[in-house]
GROMACS .gro file of C-alpha atoms in nm:
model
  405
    1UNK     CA    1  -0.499 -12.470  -4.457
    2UNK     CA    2  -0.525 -12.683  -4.162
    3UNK     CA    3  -0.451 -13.014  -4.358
    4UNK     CA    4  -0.151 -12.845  -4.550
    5UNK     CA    5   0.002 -12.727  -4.156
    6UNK     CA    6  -0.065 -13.045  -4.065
    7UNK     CA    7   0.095 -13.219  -4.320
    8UNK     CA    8   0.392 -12.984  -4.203
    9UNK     CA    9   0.354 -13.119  -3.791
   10UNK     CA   10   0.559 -13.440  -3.826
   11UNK     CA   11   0.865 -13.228  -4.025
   12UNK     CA   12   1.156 -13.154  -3.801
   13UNK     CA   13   1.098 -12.797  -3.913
   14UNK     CA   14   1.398 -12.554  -3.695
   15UNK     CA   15   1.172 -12.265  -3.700
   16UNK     CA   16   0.994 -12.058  -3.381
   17UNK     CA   17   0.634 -11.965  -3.546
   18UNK     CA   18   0.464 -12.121  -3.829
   19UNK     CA   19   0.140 -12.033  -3.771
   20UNK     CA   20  -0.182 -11.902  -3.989
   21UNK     CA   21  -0.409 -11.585  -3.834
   22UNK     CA   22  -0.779 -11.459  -3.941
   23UNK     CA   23  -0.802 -11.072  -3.961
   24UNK     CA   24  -0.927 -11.060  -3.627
   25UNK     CA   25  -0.583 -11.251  -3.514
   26UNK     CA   26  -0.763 -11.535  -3.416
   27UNK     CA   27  -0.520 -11.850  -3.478
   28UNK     CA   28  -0.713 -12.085  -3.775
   29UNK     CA   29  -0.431 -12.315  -3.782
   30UNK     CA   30  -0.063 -12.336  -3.603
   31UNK     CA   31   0.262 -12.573  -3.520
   32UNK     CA   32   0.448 -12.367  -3.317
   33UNK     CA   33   0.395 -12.014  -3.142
   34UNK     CA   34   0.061 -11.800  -3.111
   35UNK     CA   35  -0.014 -11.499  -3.244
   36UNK     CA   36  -0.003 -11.167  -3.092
   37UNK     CA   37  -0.265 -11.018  -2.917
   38UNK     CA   38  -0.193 -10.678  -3.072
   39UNK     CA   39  -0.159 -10.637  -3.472
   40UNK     CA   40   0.243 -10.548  -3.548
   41UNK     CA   41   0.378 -10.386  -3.823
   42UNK     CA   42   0.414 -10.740  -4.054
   43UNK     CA   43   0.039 -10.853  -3.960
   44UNK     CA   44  -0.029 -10.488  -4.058
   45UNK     CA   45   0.122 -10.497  -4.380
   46UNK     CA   46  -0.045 -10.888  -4.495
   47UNK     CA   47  -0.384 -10.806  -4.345
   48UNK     CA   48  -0.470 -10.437  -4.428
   49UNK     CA   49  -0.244 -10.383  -4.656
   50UNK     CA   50  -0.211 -10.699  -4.835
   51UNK     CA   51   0.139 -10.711  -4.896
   52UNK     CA   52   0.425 -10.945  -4.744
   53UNK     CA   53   0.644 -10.827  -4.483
   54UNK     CA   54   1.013 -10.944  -4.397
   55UNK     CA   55   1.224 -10.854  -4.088
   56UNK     CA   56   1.511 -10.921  -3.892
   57UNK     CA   57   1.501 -10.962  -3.522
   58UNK     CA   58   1.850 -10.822  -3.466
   59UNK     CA   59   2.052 -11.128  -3.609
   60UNK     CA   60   1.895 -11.414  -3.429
   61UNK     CA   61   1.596 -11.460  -3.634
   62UNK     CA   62   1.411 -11.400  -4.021
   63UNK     CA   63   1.036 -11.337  -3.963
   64UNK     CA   64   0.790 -11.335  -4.291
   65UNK     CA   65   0.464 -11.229  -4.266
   66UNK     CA   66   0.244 -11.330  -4.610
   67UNK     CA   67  -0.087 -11.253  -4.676
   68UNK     CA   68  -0.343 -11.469  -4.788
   69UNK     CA   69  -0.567 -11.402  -5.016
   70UNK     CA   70  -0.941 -11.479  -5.123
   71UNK     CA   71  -1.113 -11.276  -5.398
   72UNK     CA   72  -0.911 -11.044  -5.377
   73UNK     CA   73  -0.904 -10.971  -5.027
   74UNK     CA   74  -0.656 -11.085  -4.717
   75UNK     CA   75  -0.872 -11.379  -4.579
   76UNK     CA   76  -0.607 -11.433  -4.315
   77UNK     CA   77  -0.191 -11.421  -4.341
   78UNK     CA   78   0.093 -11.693  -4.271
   79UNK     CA   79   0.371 -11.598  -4.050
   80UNK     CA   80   0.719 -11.784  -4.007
   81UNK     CA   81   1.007 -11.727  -3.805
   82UNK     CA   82   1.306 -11.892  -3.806
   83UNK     CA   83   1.637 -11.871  -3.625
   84UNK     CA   84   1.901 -11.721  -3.873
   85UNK     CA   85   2.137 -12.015  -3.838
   86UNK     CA   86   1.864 -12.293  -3.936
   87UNK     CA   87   1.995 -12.183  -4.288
   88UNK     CA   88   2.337 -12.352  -4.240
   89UNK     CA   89   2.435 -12.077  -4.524
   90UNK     CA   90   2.778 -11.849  -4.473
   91UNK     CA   91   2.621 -11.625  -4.756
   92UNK     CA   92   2.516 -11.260  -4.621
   93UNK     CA   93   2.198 -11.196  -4.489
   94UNK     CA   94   2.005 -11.105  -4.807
   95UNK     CA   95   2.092 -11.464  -4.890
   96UNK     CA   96   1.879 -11.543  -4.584
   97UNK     CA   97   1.594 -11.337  -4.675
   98UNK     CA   98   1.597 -11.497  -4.994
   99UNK     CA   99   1.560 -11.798  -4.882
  100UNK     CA  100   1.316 -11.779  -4.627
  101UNK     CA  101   1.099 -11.551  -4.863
  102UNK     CA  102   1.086 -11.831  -5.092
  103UNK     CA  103   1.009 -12.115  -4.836
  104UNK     CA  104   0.648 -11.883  -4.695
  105UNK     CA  105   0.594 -11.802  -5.036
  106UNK     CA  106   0.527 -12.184  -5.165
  107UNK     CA  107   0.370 -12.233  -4.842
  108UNK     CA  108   0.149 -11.952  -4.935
  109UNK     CA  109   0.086 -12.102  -5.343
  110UNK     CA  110   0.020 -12.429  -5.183
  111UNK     CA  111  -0.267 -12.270  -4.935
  112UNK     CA  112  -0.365 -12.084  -5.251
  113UNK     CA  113  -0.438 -12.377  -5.470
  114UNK     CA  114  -0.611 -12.548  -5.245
  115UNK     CA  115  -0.846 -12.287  -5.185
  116UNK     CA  116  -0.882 -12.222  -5.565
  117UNK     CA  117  -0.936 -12.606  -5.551
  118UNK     CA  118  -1.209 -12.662  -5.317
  119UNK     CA  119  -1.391 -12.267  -5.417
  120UNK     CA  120  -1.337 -12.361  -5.777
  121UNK     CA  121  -1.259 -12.660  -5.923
  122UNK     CA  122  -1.479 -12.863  -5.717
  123UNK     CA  123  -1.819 -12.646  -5.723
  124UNK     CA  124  -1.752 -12.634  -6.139
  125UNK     CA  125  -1.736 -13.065  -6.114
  126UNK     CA  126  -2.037 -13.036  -5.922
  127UNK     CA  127  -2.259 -12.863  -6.143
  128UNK     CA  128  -2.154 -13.049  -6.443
  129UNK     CA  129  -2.215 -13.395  -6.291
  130UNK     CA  130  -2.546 -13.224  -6.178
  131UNK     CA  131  -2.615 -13.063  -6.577
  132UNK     CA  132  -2.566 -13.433  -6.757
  133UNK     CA  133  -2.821 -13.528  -6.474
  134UNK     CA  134  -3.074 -13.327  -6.606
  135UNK     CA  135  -3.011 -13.354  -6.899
  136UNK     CA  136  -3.055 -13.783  -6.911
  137UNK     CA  137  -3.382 -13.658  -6.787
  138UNK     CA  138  -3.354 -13.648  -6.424
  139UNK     CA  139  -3.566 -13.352  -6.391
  140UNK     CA  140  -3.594 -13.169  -6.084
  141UNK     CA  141  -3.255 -13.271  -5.960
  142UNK     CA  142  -3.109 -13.020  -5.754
  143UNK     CA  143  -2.712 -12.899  -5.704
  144UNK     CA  144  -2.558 -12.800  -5.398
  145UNK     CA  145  -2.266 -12.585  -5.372
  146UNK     CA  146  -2.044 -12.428  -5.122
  147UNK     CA  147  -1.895 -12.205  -5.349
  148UNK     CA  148  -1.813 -11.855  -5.445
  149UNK     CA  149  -2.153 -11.613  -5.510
  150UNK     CA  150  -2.112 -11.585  -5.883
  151UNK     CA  151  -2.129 -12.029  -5.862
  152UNK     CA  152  -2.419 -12.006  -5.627
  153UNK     CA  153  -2.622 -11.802  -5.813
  154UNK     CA  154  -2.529 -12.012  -6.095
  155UNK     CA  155  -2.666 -12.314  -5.920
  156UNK     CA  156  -2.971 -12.120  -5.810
  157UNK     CA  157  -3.027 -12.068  -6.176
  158UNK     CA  158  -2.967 -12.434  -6.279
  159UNK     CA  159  -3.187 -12.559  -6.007
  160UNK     CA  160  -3.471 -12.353  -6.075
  161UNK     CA  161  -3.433 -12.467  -6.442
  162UNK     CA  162  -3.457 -12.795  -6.317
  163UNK     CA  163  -3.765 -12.761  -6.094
  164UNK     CA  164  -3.916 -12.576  -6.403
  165UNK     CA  165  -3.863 -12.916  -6.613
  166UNK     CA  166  -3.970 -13.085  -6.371
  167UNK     CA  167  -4.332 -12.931  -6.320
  168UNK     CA  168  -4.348 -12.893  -6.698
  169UNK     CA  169  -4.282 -13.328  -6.745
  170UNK     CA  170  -4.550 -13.371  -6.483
  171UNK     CA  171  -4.826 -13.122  -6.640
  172UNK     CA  172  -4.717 -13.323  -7.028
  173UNK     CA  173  -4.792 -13.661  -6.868
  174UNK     CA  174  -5.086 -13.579  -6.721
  175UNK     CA  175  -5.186 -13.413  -7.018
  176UNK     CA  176  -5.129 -13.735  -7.212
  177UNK     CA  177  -5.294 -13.915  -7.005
  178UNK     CA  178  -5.599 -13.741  -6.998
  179UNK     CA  179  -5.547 -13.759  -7.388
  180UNK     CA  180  -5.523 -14.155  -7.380
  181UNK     CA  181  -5.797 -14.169  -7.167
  182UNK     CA  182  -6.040 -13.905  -7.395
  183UNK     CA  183  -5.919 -14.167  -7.700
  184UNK     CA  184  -6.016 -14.493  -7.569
  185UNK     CA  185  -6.336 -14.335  -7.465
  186UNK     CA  186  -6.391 -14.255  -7.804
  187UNK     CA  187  -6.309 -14.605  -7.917
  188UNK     CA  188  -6.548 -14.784  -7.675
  189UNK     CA  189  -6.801 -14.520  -7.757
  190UNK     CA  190  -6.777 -14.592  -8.126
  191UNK     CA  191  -6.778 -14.965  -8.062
  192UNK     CA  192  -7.089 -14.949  -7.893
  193UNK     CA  193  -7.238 -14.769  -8.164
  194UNK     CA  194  -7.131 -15.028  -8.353
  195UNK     CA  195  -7.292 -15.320  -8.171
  196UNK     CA  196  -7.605 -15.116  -8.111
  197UNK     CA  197  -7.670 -14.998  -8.489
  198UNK     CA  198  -7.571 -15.398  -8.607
  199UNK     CA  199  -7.734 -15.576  -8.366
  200UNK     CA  200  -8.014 -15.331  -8.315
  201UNK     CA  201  -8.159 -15.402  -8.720
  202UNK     CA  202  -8.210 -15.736  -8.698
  203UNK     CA  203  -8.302 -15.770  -8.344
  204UNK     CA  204  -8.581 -15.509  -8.465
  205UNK     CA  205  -8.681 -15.737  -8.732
  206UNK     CA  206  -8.695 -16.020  -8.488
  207UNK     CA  207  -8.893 -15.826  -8.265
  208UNK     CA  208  -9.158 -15.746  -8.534
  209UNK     CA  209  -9.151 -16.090  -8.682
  210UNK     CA  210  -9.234 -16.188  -8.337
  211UNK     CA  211  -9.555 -15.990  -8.300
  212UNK     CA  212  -9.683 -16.102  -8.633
  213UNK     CA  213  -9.658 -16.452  -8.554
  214UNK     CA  214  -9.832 -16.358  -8.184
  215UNK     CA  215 -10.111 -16.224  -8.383
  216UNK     CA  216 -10.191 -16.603  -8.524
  217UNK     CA  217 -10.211 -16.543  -8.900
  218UNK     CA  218 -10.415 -16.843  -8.970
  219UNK     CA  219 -10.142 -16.893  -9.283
  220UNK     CA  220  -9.875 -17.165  -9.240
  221UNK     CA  221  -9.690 -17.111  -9.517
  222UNK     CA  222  -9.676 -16.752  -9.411
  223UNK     CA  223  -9.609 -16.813  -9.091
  224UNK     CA  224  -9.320 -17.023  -9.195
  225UNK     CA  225  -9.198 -16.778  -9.422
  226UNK     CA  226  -9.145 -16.535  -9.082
  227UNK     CA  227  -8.992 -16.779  -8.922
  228UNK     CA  228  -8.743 -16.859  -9.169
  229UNK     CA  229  -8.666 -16.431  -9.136
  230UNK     CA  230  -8.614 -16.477  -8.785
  231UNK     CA  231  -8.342 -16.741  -8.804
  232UNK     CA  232  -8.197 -16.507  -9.071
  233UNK     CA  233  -8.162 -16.253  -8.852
  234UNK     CA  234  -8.087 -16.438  -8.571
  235UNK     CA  235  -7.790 -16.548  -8.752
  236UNK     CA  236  -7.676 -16.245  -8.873
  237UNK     CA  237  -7.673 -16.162  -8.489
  238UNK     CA  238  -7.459 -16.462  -8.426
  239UNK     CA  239  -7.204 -16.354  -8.711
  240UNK     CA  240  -7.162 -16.009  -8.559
  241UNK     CA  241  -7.129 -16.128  -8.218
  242UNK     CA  242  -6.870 -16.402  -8.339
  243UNK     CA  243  -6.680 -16.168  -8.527
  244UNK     CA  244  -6.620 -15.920  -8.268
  245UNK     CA  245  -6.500 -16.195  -8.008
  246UNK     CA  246  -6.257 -16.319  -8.311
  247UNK     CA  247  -6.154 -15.895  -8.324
  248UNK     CA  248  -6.079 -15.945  -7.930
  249UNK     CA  249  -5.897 -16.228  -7.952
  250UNK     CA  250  -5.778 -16.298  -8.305
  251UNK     CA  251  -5.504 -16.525  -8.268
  252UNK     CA  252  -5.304 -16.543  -8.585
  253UNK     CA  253  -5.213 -16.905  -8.597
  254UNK     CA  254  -4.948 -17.138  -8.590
  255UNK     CA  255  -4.680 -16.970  -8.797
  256UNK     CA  256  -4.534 -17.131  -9.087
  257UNK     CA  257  -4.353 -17.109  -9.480
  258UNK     CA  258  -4.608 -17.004  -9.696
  259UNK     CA  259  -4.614 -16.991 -10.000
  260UNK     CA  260  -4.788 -16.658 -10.131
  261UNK     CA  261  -4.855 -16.753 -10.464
  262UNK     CA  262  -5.056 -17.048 -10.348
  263UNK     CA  263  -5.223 -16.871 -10.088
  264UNK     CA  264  -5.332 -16.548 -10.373
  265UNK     CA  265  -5.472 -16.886 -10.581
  266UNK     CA  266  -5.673 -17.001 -10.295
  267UNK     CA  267  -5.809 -16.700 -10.221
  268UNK     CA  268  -5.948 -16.615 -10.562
  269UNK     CA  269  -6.091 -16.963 -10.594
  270UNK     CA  270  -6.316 -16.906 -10.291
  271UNK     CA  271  -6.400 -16.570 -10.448
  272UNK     CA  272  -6.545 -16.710 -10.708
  273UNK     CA  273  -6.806 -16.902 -10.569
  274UNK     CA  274  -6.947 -16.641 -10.424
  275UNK     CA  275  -7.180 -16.380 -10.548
  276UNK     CA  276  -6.951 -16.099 -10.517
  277UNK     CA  277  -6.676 -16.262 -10.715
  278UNK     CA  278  -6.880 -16.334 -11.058
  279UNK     CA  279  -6.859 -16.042 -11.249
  280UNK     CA  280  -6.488 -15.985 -11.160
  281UNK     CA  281  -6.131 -16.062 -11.253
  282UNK     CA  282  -5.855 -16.141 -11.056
  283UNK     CA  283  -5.534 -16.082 -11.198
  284UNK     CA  284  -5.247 -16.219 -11.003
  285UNK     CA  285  -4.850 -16.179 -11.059
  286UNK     CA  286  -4.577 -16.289 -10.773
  287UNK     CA  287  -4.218 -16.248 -10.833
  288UNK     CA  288  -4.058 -16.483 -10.818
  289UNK     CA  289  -4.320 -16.728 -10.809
  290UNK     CA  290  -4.197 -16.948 -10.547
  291UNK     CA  291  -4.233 -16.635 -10.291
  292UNK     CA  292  -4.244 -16.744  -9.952
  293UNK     CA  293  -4.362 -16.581  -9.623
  294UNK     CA  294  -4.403 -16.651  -9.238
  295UNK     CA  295  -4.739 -16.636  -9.118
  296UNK     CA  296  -5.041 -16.884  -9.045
  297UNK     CA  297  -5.171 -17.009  -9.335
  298UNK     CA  298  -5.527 -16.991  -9.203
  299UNK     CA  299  -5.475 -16.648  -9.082
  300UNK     CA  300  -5.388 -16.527  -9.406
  301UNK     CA  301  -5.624 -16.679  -9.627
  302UNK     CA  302  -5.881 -16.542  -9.425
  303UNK     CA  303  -5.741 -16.198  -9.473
  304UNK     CA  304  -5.683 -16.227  -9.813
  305UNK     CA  305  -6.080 -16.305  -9.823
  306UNK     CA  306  -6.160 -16.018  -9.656
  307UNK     CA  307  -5.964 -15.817  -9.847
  308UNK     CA  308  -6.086 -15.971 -10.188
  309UNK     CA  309  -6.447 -15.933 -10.102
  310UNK     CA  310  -6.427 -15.566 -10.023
  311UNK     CA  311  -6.274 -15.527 -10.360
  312UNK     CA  312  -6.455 -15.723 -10.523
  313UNK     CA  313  -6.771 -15.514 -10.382
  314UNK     CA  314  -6.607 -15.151 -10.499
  315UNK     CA  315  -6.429 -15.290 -10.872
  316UNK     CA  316  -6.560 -15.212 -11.167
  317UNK     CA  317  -6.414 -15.527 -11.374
  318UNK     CA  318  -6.093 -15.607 -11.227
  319UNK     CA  319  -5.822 -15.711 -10.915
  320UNK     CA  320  -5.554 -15.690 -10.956
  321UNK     CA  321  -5.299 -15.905 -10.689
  322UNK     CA  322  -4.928 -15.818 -10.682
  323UNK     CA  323  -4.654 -15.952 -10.414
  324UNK     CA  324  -4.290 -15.883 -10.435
  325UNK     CA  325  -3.997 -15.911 -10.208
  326UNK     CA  326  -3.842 -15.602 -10.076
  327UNK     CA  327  -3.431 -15.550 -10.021
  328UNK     CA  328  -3.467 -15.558  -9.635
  329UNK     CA  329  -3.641 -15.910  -9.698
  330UNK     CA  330  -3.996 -15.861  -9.627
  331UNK     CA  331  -4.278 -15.983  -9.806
  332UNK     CA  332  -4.568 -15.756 -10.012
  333UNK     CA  333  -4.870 -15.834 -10.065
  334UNK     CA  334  -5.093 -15.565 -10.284
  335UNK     CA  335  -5.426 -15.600 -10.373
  336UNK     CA  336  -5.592 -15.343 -10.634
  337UNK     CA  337  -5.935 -15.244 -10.749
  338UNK     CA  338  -6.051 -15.028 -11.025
  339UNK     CA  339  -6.349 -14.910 -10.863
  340UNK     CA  340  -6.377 -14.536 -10.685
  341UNK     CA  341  -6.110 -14.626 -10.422
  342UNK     CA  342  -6.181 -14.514 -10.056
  343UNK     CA  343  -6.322 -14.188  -9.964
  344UNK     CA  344  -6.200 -13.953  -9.719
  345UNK     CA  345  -6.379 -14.043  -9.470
  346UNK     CA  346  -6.348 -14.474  -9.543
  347UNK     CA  347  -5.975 -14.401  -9.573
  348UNK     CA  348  -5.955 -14.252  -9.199
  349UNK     CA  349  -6.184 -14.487  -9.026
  350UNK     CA  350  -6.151 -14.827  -9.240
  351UNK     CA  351  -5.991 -15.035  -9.043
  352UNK     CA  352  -6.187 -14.941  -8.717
  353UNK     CA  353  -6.464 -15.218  -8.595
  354UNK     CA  354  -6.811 -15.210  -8.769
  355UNK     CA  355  -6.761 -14.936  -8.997
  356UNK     CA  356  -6.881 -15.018  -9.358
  357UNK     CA  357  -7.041 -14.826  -9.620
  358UNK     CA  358  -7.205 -15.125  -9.748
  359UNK     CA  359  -7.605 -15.035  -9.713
  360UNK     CA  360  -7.763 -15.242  -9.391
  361UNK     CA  361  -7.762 -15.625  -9.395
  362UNK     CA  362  -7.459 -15.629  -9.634
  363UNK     CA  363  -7.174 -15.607  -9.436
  364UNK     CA  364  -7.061 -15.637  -9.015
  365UNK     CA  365  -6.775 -15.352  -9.098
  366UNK     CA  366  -6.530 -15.627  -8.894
  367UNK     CA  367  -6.379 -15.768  -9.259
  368UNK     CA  368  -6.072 -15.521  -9.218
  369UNK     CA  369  -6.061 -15.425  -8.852
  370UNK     CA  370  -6.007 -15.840  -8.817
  371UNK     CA  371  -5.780 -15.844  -9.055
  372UNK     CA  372  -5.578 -15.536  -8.929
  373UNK     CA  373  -5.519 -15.760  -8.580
  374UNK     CA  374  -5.449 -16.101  -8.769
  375UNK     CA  375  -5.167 -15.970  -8.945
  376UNK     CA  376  -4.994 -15.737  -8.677
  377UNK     CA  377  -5.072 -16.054  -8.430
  378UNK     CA  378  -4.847 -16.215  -8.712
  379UNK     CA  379  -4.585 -15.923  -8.735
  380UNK     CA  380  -4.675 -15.795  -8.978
  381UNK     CA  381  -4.901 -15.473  -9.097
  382UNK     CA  382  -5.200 -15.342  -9.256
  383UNK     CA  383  -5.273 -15.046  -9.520
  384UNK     CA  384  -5.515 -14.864  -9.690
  385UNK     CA  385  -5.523 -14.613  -9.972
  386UNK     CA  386  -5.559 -14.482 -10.305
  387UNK     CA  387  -5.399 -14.549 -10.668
  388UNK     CA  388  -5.323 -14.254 -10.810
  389UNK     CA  389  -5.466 -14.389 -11.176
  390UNK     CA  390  -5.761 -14.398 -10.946
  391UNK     CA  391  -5.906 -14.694 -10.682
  392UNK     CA  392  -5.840 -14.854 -10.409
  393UNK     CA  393  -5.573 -15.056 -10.279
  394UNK     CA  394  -5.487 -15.262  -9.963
  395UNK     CA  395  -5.116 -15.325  -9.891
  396UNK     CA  396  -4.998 -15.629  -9.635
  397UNK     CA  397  -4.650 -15.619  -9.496
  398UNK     CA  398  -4.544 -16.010  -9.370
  399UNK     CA  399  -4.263 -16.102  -9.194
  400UNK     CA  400  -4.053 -16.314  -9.551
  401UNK     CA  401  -3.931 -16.680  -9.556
  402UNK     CA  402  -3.663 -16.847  -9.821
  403UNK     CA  403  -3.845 -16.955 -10.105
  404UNK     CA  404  -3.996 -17.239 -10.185
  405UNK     CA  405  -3.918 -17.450 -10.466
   0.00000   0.00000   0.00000
């Protein structure tokens, strides 16, 4: 109210008050004249009554005396009076009234919509600005308002809702990070399972190798024979220890076109020299035949190894190797078995580090868990699963090339 008066100062305005009064007829804003120090009859009307009020001071002078109101209650009331003749008008004196009734009664709208503006509008603004804020995820945010009760309590509500989310975010985090933390526990705790159970055997052997040979057999070719164990065993230790620093750090290559059917060749060649690959067949199909992927060519064929031995190791007679192009241009790579395919508990723990069900000495349990990090190091992925005609399959997703001619 004081900025719309104001507004009003620098107007050459020919009237005698023009002032706004609180109930207690304290001034709250004024351009000319002061209130009374007694309430009249008009201030009467507008304050207690809530009404307007409009007199005459004999023919001199139109006074108008409008309340203002806030919720429904006079929060204070305008007053202006002005000299009869400021109207320039040669109507009658009802004219007057007219006029002047008109004139406080904008002046009252205007103080009205600012009020509605700044209790209102504003405070509504406010807490929608402050609602998209928590709900980006700025939880705990809190809205302040200087607003009507029924907005304040709806702030109240909105901030508490906020705090809520707030404390709720921070007890999920540290939930998941007690989760992470109970996981990777679990991982280095099965690793070191791992490592003990592998390199435990033959370091046993070793160990009792050893204590024959301390006993001085009196039997070279015997003691020969032990010896030849130990470096065995020894060496198995070296493969295990080798493997796991390759699962560390495998490193898929420099990247390159490959072509898959070449690389499917190659690895069934090498599969067939050794023992596991003899009383098998490896059936192989690419379409088209010039399929081409990106990847290390030395990454992959070790992979495909990997994968071929374990097959090899559960078929019955045959593998089967199938890669294909798919529509969104990626390149599969599907190797099948006709053995028993994976059990239950192979299937959900296959491609972790040392897990085999090969019986001891036959297998590290790294052949898949290196492969798994070879091909993502590539871009590409890893599965395992079942045929439904029955045994098992391993599925590589790599990241396709244009085809070689």
């Amino acid at each position: 109210m004081r900025r719309v008066l104001k507004e009003h100062d620098t107007v050459n305005l020919d009237v005698d008050e023009l002032y706004v009064v609180s109930p207690s007829l304290e001034p709250i804003a004024s351009i000319v004249g002061q209130p009374p120090q007694v309430t009249d009859q008009g201030l009467r009307a507008a304050l207690q009554l809530g009404r307007p009020y409009t007199e005459t001071v004999g023919r001199r002078a139109l006074v108008v005396t409008s309340p203002i109101m806030v919720r429904g209650k006079a929060a204070g009331a305008l007053r202006v009076s002005a000299p009869l003749r400021a109207l320039n008008a040669p109507g009658p004196l009802l004219v007057a009234i007219l006029g002047y009734t008109v004139f406080s009664g904008g002046l009252v709208a205007l103080f009205g919509f600012v009020l509605f503006r700044r209790r209102l509008l504003q405070p509504i603004a406010t807490l929608r600005q402050g609602t998209a804020r928590i709900a980006s995820g700025d939880f705990g945010h809190q809205v302040q308002l200087d607003a009507a009760r029924e907005l304040q309590e709806l702030s109240a509500d909105l901030n508490q809702m906020s705090a809520s989310l707030a404390q709720q975010l921070s007890r999920l985090e540290t939930a998941s990070q007690a989760v992470a933390r109970t996981e990777r526990l679990a991982v280095v705790g099965r690793l070191a399972a791992g490592i003990a159970h592998e390199v435990g055997n033959p370091l046993a052997a070793v160990s009792g190798y050893a204590e024959l040979l301390e006993q001085g057999l009196g039997d070279p070719a015997l003691e020969a024979d032990l010896v030849g164990r130990m470096r065995e065993e020894l060496s198995r230790i070296d493969r295990i220890i080798h493997g796991l620093l390759r699962y560390a750090r495998p490193g898929a290559g420099e990247a390159g076109a490959v072509r898959i059917q070449d690389a499917l060749e190659g690895a069934a060649e090498i599969l067939r020299m050794r023992p596991e690959g003899r009383t098998v067949s490896v059936d192989i199909s690419t379409r088209p035949s010039t399929l081409t992927a990106w990847v290390s060519a030395d990454a992959l064929r070790q992979v495909l190894l990997n994968v071929l031995l374990n097959a090899a190791q559960a078929a019955s007679q045959t593998i089967r190797l199938r890669a294909w192009r798919m529509d969104d241009g990626w390149v599969v790579v599907r190797c099948e078995d006709d053995g028993t395919g994976f059990s239950d508990v192979a299937l959900e723990h296959a491609l972790e580090p040392f897990f085999t069900t090969k019986d001891i000495g036959q297998g590290t349990g790294m052949g898949l868990a290196i492969s798994v990090q070879l091909i993502e190091a590539a871009g590409g992925q890893l599965f395992v699963g079942n045929l439904e005609a029955g045994g098992g399959m391993v599925r590589l997703l790599l990241p396709g090339e244009e085809d070689l001619g």
